[in-house]
PDB file of N, CA and C in Angstrom:
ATOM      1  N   UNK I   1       0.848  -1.172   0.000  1.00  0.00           N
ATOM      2  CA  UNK I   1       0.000   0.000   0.000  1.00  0.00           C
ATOM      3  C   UNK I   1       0.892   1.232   0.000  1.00  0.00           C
ATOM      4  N   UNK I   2       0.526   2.546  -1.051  1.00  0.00           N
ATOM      5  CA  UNK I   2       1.338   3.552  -1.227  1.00  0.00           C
ATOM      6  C   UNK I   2       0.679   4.053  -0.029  1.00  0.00           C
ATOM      7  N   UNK I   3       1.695   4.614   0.794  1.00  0.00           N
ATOM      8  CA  UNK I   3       1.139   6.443   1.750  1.00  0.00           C
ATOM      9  C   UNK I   3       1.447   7.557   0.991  1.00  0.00           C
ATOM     10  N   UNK I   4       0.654   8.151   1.153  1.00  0.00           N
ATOM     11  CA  UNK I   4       0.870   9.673   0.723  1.00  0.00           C
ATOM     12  C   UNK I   4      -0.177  10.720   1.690  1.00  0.00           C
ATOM     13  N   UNK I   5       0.019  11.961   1.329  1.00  0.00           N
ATOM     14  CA  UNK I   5       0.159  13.058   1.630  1.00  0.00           C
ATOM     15  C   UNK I   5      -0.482  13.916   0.678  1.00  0.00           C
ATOM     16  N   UNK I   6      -1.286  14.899   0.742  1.00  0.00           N
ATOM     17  CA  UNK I   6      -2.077  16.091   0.344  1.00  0.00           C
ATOM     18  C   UNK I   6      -2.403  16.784   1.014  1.00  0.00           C
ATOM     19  N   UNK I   7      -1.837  18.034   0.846  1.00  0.00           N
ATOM     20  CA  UNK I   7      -2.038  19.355   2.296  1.00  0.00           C
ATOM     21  C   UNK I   7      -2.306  19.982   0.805  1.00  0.00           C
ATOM     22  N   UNK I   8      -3.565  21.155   1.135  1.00  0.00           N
ATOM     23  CA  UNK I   8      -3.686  22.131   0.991  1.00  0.00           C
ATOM     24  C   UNK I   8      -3.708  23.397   1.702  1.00  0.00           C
ATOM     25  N   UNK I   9      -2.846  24.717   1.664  1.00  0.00           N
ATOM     26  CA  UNK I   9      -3.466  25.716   2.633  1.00  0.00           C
ATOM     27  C   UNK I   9      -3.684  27.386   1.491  1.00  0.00           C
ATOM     28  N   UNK I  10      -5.400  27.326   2.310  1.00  0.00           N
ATOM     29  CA  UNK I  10      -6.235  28.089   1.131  1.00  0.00           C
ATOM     30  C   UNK I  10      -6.055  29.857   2.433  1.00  0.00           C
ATOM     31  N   UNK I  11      -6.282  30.476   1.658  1.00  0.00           N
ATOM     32  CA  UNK I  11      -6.277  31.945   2.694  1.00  0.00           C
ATOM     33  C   UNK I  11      -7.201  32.795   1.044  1.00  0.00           C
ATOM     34  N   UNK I  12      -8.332  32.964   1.545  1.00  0.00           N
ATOM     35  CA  UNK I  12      -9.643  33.665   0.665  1.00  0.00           C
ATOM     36  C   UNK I  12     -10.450  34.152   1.416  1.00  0.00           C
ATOM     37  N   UNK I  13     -11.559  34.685   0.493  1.00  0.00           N
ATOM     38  CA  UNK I  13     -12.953  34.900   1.561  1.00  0.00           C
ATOM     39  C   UNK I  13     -13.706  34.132   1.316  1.00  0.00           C
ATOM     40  N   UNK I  14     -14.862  33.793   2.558  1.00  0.00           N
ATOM     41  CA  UNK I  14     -16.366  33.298   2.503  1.00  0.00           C
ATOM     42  C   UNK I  14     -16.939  33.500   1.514  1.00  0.00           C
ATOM     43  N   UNK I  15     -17.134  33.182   0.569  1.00  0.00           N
ATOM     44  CA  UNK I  15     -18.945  33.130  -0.840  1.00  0.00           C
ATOM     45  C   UNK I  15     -19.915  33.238  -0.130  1.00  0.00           C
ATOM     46  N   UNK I  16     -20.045  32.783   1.057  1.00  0.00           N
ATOM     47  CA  UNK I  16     -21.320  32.550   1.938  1.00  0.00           C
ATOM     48  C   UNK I  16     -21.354  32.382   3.139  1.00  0.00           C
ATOM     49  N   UNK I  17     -22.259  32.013   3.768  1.00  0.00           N
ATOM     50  CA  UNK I  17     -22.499  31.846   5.361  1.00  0.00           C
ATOM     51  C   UNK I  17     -22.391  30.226   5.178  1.00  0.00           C
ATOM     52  N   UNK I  18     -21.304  29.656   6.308  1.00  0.00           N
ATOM     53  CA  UNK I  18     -21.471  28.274   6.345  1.00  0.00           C
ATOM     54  C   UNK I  18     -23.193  27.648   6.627  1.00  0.00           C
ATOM     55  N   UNK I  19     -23.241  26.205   5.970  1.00  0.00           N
ATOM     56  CA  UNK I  19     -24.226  25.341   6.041  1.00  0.00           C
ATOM     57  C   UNK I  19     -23.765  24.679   7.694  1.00  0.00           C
ATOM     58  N   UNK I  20     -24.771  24.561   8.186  1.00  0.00           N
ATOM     59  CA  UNK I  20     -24.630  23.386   9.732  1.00  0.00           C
ATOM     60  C   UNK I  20     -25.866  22.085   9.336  1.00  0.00           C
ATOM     61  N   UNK I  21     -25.123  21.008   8.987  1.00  0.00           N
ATOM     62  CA  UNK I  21     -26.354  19.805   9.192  1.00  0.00           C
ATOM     63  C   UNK I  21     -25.303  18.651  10.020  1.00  0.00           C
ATOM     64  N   UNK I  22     -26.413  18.087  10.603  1.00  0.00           N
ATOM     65  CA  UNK I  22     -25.985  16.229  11.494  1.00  0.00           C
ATOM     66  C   UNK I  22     -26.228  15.317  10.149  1.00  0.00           C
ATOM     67  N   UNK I  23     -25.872  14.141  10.307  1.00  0.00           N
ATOM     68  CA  UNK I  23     -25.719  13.118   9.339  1.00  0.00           C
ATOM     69  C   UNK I  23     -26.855  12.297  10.192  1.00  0.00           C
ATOM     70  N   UNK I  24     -27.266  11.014  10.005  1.00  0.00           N
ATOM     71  CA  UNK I  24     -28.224   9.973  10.473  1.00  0.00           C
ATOM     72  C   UNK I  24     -27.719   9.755  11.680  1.00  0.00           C
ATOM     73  N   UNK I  25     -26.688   9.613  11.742  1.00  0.00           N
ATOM     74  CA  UNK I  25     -25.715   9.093  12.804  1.00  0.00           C
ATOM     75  C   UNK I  25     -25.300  10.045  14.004  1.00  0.00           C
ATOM     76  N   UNK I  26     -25.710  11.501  13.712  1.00  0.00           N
ATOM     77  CA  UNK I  26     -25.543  12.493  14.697  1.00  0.00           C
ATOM     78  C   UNK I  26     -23.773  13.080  14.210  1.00  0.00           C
ATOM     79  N   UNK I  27     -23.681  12.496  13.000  1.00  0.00           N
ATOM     80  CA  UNK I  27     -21.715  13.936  13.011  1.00  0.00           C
ATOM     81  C   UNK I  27     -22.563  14.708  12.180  1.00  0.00           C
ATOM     82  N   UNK I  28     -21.662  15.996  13.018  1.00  0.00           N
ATOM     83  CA  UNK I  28     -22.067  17.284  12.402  1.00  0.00           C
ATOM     84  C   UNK I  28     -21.191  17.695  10.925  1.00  0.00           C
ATOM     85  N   UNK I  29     -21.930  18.707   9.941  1.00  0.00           N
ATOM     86  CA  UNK I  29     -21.161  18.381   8.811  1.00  0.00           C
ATOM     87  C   UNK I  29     -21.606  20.293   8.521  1.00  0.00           C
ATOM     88  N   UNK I  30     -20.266  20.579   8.425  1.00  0.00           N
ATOM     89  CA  UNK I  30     -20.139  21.896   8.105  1.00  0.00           C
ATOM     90  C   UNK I  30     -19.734  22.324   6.250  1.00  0.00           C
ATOM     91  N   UNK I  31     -20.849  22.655   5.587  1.00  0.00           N
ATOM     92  CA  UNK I  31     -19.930  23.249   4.183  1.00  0.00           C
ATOM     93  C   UNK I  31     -20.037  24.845   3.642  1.00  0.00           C
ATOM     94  N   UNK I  32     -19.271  25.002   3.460  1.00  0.00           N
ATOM     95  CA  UNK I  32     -18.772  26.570   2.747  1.00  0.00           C
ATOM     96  C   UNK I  32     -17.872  26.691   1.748  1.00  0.00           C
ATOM     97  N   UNK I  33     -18.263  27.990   1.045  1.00  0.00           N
ATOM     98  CA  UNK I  33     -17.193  27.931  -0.055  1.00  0.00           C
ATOM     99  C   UNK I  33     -16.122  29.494   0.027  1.00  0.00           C
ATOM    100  N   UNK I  34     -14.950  29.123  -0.614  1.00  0.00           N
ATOM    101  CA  UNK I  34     -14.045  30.406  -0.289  1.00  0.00           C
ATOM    102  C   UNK I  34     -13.461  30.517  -1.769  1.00  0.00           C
ATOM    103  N   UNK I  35     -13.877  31.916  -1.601  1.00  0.00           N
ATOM    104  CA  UNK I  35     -12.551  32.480  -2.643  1.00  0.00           C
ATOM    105  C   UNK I  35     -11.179  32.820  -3.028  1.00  0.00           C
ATOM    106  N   UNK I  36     -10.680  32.286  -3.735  1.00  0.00           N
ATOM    107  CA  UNK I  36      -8.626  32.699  -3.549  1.00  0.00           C
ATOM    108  C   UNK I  36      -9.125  33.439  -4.667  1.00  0.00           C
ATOM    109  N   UNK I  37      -8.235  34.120  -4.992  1.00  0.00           N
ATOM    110  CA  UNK I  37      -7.401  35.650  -6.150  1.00  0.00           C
ATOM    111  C   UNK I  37      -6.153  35.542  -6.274  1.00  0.00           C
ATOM    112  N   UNK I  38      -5.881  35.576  -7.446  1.00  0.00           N
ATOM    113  CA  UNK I  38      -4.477  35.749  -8.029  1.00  0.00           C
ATOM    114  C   UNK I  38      -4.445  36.828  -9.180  1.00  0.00           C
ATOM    115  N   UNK I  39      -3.661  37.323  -9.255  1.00  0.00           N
ATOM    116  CA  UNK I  39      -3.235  37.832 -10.146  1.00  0.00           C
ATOM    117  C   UNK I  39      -2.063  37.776 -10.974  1.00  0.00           C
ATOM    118  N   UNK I  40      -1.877  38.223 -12.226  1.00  0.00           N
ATOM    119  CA  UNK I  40      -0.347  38.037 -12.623  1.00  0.00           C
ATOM    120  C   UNK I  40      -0.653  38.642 -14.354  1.00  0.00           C
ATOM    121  N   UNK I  41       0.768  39.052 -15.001  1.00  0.00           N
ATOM    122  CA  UNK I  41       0.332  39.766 -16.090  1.00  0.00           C
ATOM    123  C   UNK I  41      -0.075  38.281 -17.280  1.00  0.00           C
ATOM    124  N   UNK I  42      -0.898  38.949 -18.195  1.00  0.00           N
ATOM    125  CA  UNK I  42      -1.066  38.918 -19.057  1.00  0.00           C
ATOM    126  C   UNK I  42       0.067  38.477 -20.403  1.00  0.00           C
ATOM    127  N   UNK I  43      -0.311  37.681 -21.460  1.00  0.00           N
ATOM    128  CA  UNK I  43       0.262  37.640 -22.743  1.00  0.00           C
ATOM    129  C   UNK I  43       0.692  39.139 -23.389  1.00  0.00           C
ATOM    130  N   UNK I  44      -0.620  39.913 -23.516  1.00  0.00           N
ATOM    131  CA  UNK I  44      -0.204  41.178 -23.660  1.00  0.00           C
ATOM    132  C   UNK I  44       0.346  42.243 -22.969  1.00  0.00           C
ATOM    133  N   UNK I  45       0.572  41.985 -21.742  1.00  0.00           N
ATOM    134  CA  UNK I  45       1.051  42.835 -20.931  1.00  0.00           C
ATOM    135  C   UNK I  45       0.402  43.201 -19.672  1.00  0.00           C
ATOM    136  N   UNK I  46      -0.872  43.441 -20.023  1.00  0.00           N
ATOM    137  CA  UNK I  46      -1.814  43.920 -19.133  1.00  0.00           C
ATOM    138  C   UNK I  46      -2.057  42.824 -18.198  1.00  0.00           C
ATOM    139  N   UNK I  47      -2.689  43.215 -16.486  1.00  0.00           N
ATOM    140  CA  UNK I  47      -2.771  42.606 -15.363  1.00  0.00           C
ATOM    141  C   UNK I  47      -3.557  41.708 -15.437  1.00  0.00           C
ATOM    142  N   UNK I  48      -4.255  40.406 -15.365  1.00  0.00           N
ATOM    143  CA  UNK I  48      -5.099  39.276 -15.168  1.00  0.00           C
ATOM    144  C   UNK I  48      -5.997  38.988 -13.698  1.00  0.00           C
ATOM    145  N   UNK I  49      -6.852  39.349 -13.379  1.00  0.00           N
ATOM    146  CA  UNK I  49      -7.572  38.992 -11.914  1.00  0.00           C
ATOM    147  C   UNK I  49      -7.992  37.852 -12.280  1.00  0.00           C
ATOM    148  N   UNK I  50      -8.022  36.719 -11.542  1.00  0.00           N
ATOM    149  CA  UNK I  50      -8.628  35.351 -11.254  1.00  0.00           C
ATOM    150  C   UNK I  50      -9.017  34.933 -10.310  1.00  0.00           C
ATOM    151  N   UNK I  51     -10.016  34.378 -10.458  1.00  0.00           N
ATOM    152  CA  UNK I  51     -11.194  33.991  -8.812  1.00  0.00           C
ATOM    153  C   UNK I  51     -11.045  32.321  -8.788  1.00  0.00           C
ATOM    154  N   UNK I  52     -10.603  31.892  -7.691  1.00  0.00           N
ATOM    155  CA  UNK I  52     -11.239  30.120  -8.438  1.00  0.00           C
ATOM    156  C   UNK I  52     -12.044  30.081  -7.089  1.00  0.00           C
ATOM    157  N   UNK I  53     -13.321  29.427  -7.125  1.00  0.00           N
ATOM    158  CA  UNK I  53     -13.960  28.882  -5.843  1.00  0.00           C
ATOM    159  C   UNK I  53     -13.715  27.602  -5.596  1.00  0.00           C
ATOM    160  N   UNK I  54     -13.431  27.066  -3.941  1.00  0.00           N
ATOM    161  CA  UNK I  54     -13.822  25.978  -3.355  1.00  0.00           C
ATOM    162  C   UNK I  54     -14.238  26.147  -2.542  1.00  0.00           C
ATOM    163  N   UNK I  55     -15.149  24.694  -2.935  1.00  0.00           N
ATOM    164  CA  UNK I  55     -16.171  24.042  -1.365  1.00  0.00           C
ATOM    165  C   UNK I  55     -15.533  23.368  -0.742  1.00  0.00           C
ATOM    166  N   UNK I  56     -15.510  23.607   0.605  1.00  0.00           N
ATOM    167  CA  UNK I  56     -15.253  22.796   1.914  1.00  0.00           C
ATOM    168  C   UNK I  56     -15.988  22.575   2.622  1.00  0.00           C
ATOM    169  N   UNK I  57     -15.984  20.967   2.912  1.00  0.00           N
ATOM    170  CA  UNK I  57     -16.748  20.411   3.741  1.00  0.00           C
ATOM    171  C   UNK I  57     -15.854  19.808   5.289  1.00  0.00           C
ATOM    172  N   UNK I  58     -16.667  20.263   5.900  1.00  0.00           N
ATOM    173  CA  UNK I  58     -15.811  20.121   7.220  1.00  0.00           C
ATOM    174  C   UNK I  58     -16.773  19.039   8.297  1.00  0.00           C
ATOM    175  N   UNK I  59     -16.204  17.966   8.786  1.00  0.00           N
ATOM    176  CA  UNK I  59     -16.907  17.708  10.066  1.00  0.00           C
ATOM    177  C   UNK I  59     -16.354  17.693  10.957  1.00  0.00           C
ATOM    178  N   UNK I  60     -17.579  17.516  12.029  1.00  0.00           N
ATOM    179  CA  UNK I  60     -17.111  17.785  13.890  1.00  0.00           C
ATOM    180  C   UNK I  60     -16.722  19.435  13.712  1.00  0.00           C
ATOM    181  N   UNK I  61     -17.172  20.286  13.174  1.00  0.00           N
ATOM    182  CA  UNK I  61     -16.217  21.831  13.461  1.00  0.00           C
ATOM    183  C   UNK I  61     -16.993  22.209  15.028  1.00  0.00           C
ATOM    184  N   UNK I  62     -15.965  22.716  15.520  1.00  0.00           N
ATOM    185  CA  UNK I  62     -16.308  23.365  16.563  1.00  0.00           C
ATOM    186  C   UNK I  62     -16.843  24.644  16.398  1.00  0.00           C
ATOM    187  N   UNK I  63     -17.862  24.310  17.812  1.00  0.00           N
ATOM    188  CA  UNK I  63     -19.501  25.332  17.908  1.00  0.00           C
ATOM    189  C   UNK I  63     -19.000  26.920  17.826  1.00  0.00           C
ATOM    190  N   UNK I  64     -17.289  27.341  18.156  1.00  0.00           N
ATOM    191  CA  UNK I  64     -17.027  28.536  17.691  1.00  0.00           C
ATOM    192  C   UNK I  64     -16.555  28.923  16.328  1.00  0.00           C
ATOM    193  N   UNK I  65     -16.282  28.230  15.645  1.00  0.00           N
ATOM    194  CA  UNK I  65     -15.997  28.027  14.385  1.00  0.00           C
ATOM    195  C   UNK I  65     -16.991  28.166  13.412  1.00  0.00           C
ATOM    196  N   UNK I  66     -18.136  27.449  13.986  1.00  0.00           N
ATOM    197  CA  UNK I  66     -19.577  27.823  12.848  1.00  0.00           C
ATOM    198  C   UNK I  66     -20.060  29.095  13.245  1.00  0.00           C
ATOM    199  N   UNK I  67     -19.863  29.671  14.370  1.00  0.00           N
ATOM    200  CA  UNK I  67     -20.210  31.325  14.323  1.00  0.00           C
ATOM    201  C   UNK I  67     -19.795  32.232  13.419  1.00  0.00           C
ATOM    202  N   UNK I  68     -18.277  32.070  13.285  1.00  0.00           N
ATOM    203  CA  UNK I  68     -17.537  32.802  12.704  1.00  0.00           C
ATOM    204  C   UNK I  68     -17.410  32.738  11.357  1.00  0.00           C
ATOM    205  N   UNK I  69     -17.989  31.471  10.450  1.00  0.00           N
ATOM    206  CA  UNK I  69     -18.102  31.499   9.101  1.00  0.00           C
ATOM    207  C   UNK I  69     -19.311  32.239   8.678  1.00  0.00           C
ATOM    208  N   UNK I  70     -18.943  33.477   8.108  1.00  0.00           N
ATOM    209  CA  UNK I  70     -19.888  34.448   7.613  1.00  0.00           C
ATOM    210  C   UNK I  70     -19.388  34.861   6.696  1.00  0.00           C
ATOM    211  N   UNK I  71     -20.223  35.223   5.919  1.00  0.00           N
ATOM    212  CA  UNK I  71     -19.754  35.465   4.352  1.00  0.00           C
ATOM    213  C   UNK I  71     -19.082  36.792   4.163  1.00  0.00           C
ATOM    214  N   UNK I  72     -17.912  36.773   3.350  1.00  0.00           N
ATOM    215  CA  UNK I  72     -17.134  37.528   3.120  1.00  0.00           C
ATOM    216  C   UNK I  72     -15.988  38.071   4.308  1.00  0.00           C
ATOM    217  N   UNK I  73     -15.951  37.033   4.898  1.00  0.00           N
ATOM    218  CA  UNK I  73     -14.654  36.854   5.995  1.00  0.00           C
ATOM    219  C   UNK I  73     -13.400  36.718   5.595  1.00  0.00           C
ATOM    220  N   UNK I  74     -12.117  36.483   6.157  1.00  0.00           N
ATOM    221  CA  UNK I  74     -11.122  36.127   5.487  1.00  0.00           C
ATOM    222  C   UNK I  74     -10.605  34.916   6.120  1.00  0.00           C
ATOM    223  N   UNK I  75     -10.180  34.294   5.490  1.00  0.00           N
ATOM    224  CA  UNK I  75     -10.216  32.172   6.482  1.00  0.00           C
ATOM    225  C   UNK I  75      -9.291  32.000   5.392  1.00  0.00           C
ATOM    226  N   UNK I  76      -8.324  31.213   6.427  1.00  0.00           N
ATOM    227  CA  UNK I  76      -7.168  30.756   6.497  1.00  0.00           C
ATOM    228  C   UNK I  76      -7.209  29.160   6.715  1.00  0.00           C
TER     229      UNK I  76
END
């Protein structure tokens, strides 16, 4: 069996106010989406803005953690 490894670390804003739902089973399941920005020039010269969105789905987040996801925050 291979191990591996995948870290991502995202620093954007909120799209939205996090979702809070339980599963059948009672885990809690947190999703939201964030925006990164980049920029960088252009073929022709000129500057390029780029948005990409991801969704994250989080479980077990802690009960201070779902307060604080509000849209247009900055999360790290």
């Amino acid at each position: 069996m291979a191990y591996s490894l995948n870290k991502v670390m995202l620093i954007g804003n909120l799209g939205r106010d996090a979702e809070h739902k339980f599963t059948p089973s009672n885990l809690s399941v947190t999703t939201f989406s964030i925006a990164t920005s980049r920029s960088y020039k252009g073929k022709d010269g000129n500057w390029v803005n780029e948005t990409t969105w991801i969704n994250v789905v989080s479980y077990n987040t802690p009960d201070y953690l779902k307060d604080a996801l509000r849209r247009g925050k900055k999360f790290y």
